[in-house]
């Protein structure tokens, strides 16, 4: 069972997931702070490079399975054209209504 986008409780996380799933680079960029950082499987990555490769040029999409009580943690089935589908965890730091850091990895 997946959680609908409008049921995600944190507005910044909802904007992030919505932009990711619609492939909207502009909305995705608007959901992040100017100095946003990220990590993948514990290693810090360049946000622009990673998101282009893992989301936008490879048709990335997440189906949310669970969210934490604070709305800043997700477990999702993530798929893209490069890696197929995998169960992933996501943790977000929000600052001023935008995502300032996200951490993802296999769940």
PDB file of C-alpha atoms in Angstrom:
ATOM      1  CA  UNK A   1       0.000   0.000   0.000  1.00  0.00           C
ATOM      2  CA  UNK A   2       1.392   3.381  -0.925  1.00  0.00           C
ATOM      3  CA  UNK A   3       0.851   6.726   0.745  1.00  0.00           C
ATOM      4  CA  UNK A   4      -0.638   9.383  -1.550  1.00  0.00           C
ATOM      5  CA  UNK A   5       1.392  12.550  -2.073  1.00  0.00           C
ATOM      6  CA  UNK A   6      -1.244  14.714  -0.386  1.00  0.00           C
ATOM      7  CA  UNK A   7      -0.977  12.552   2.766  1.00  0.00           C
ATOM      8  CA  UNK A   8       2.693  13.430   3.334  1.00  0.00           C
ATOM      9  CA  UNK A   9       2.618  15.614   6.425  1.00  0.00           C
ATOM     10  CA  UNK A  10       5.633  17.873   5.879  1.00  0.00           C
ATOM     11  CA  UNK A  11       5.040  20.448   3.107  1.00  0.00           C
ATOM     12  CA  UNK A  12       8.736  20.607   2.104  1.00  0.00           C
ATOM     13  CA  UNK A  13       8.956  16.816   1.814  1.00  0.00           C
ATOM     14  CA  UNK A  14       5.669  16.789  -0.127  1.00  0.00           C
ATOM     15  CA  UNK A  15       7.079  19.390  -2.565  1.00  0.00           C
ATOM     16  CA  UNK A  16      10.313  17.368  -2.951  1.00  0.00           C
ATOM     17  CA  UNK A  17       8.482  14.091  -3.687  1.00  0.00           C
ATOM     18  CA  UNK A  18       5.951  15.761  -5.975  1.00  0.00           C
ATOM     19  CA  UNK A  19       8.653  17.432  -8.058  1.00  0.00           C
ATOM     20  CA  UNK A  20      10.733  14.237  -8.184  1.00  0.00           C
ATOM     21  CA  UNK A  21       7.786  12.117  -9.308  1.00  0.00           C
ATOM     22  CA  UNK A  22       6.671  14.601 -11.956  1.00  0.00           C
ATOM     23  CA  UNK A  23      10.230  15.043 -13.297  1.00  0.00           C
ATOM     24  CA  UNK A  24       9.949  18.799 -12.741  1.00  0.00           C
ATOM     25  CA  UNK A  25      13.507  20.100 -12.377  1.00  0.00           C
ATOM     26  CA  UNK A  26      12.354  23.662 -11.647  1.00  0.00           C
ATOM     27  CA  UNK A  27       9.952  22.624  -8.868  1.00  0.00           C
ATOM     28  CA  UNK A  28      12.580  20.254  -7.463  1.00  0.00           C
ATOM     29  CA  UNK A  29      15.149  23.031  -7.339  1.00  0.00           C
ATOM     30  CA  UNK A  30      12.564  25.297  -5.672  1.00  0.00           C
ATOM     31  CA  UNK A  31      11.953  22.629  -2.988  1.00  0.00           C
ATOM     32  CA  UNK A  32      15.638  22.777  -1.947  1.00  0.00           C
ATOM     33  CA  UNK A  33      17.600  25.486  -0.176  1.00  0.00           C
ATOM     34  CA  UNK A  34      20.310  27.105  -2.302  1.00  0.00           C
ATOM     35  CA  UNK A  35      23.009  25.282  -0.318  1.00  0.00           C
ATOM     36  CA  UNK A  36      21.245  21.901   0.023  1.00  0.00           C
ATOM     37  CA  UNK A  37      23.395  18.823   0.593  1.00  0.00           C
ATOM     38  CA  UNK A  38      22.720  15.097   0.294  1.00  0.00           C
ATOM     39  CA  UNK A  39      24.142  11.660   0.833  1.00  0.00           C
ATOM     40  CA  UNK A  40      23.542   8.309  -0.842  1.00  0.00           C
ATOM     41  CA  UNK A  41      24.284   5.162   1.172  1.00  0.00           C
ATOM     42  CA  UNK A  42      26.268   7.250   3.669  1.00  0.00           C
ATOM     43  CA  UNK A  43      28.513   9.036   1.138  1.00  0.00           C
ATOM     44  CA  UNK A  44      28.031  12.740   0.457  1.00  0.00           C
ATOM     45  CA  UNK A  45      27.276  13.471  -3.189  1.00  0.00           C
ATOM     46  CA  UNK A  46      26.975  16.544  -5.373  1.00  0.00           C
ATOM     47  CA  UNK A  47      23.248  17.341  -5.366  1.00  0.00           C
ATOM     48  CA  UNK A  48      23.039  18.598  -8.971  1.00  0.00           C
ATOM     49  CA  UNK A  49      25.042  15.702 -10.410  1.00  0.00           C
ATOM     50  CA  UNK A  50      23.264  13.029  -8.363  1.00  0.00           C
ATOM     51  CA  UNK A  51      19.752  14.303  -9.021  1.00  0.00           C
ATOM     52  CA  UNK A  52      20.379  14.610 -12.754  1.00  0.00           C
ATOM     53  CA  UNK A  53      21.759  11.063 -12.947  1.00  0.00           C
ATOM     54  CA  UNK A  54      19.515   9.274 -10.437  1.00  0.00           C
ATOM     55  CA  UNK A  55      16.253  11.190 -10.928  1.00  0.00           C
ATOM     56  CA  UNK A  56      15.801  13.317 -14.009  1.00  0.00           C
ATOM     57  CA  UNK A  57      17.706  11.615 -16.841  1.00  0.00           C
ATOM     58  CA  UNK A  58      16.726   8.141 -15.601  1.00  0.00           C
ATOM     59  CA  UNK A  59      12.999   8.599 -14.892  1.00  0.00           C
ATOM     60  CA  UNK A  60      13.242   8.406 -11.101  1.00  0.00           C
ATOM     61  CA  UNK A  61      10.021   7.769  -9.183  1.00  0.00           C
ATOM     62  CA  UNK A  62       9.191   6.998  -5.566  1.00  0.00           C
ATOM     63  CA  UNK A  63       6.143   5.199  -4.175  1.00  0.00           C
ATOM     64  CA  UNK A  64       5.945   6.011  -0.473  1.00  0.00           C
ATOM     65  CA  UNK A  65       5.388   3.047   1.825  1.00  0.00           C
ATOM     66  CA  UNK A  66       5.774   4.701   5.240  1.00  0.00           C
ATOM     67  CA  UNK A  67       6.518   8.054   6.794  1.00  0.00           C
ATOM     68  CA  UNK A  68       7.819   8.826  10.275  1.00  0.00           C
ATOM     69  CA  UNK A  69       5.616  10.654  12.765  1.00  0.00           C
ATOM     70  CA  UNK A  70       7.486  13.915  12.137  1.00  0.00           C
ATOM     71  CA  UNK A  71       7.062  13.528   8.352  1.00  0.00           C
ATOM     72  CA  UNK A  72      10.817  13.874   7.783  1.00  0.00           C
ATOM     73  CA  UNK A  73      11.566  10.201   7.199  1.00  0.00           C
ATOM     74  CA  UNK A  74      10.225   8.006   4.420  1.00  0.00           C
ATOM     75  CA  UNK A  75      10.508   4.431   3.263  1.00  0.00           C
ATOM     76  CA  UNK A  76       9.811   4.183  -0.449  1.00  0.00           C
ATOM     77  CA  UNK A  77      10.037   1.856  -3.372  1.00  0.00           C
ATOM     78  CA  UNK A  78      12.297   3.888  -5.638  1.00  0.00           C
ATOM     79  CA  UNK A  79      12.772   3.071  -9.280  1.00  0.00           C
ATOM     80  CA  UNK A  80      14.671   4.495 -12.205  1.00  0.00           C
ATOM     81  CA  UNK A  81      15.763   3.301 -15.633  1.00  0.00           C
ATOM     82  CA  UNK A  82      19.343   2.682 -14.442  1.00  0.00           C
ATOM     83  CA  UNK A  83      18.864   0.541 -11.339  1.00  0.00           C
ATOM     84  CA  UNK A  84      15.288  -0.731 -11.575  1.00  0.00           C
ATOM     85  CA  UNK A  85      13.335  -0.816  -8.315  1.00  0.00           C
ATOM     86  CA  UNK A  86      14.675  -0.923  -4.766  1.00  0.00           C
ATOM     87  CA  UNK A  87      13.372  -0.295  -1.280  1.00  0.00           C
ATOM     88  CA  UNK A  88      14.935   2.912   0.009  1.00  0.00           C
ATOM     89  CA  UNK A  89      14.904   5.072   3.099  1.00  0.00           C
ATOM     90  CA  UNK A  90      14.929   8.860   2.965  1.00  0.00           C
ATOM     91  CA  UNK A  91      15.594  11.339   5.756  1.00  0.00           C
ATOM     92  CA  UNK A  92      15.072  15.069   5.322  1.00  0.00           C
ATOM     93  CA  UNK A  93      16.285  18.165   7.114  1.00  0.00           C
ATOM     94  CA  UNK A  94      14.013  21.147   6.507  1.00  0.00           C
ATOM     95  CA  UNK A  95      15.026  24.767   6.994  1.00  0.00           C
ATOM     96  CA  UNK A  96      12.707  27.682   6.280  1.00  0.00           C
ATOM     97  CA  UNK A  97      10.170  25.462   4.531  1.00  0.00           C
ATOM     98  CA  UNK A  98      12.689  23.928   2.126  1.00  0.00           C
ATOM     99  CA  UNK A  99      14.787  20.779   2.171  1.00  0.00           C
ATOM    100  CA  UNK A 100      18.343  21.671   3.221  1.00  0.00           C
ATOM    101  CA  UNK A 101      19.607  18.075   3.314  1.00  0.00           C
ATOM    102  CA  UNK A 102      18.373  14.683   2.274  1.00  0.00           C
ATOM    103  CA  UNK A 103      19.919  11.314   2.938  1.00  0.00           C
ATOM    104  CA  UNK A 104      18.920   8.216   1.036  1.00  0.00           C
ATOM    105  CA  UNK A 105      20.016   4.631   0.946  1.00  0.00           C
ATOM    106  CA  UNK A 106      18.735   1.112   0.692  1.00  0.00           C
ATOM    107  CA  UNK A 107      16.201   0.216   3.370  1.00  0.00           C
TER     108      UNK A 107
END
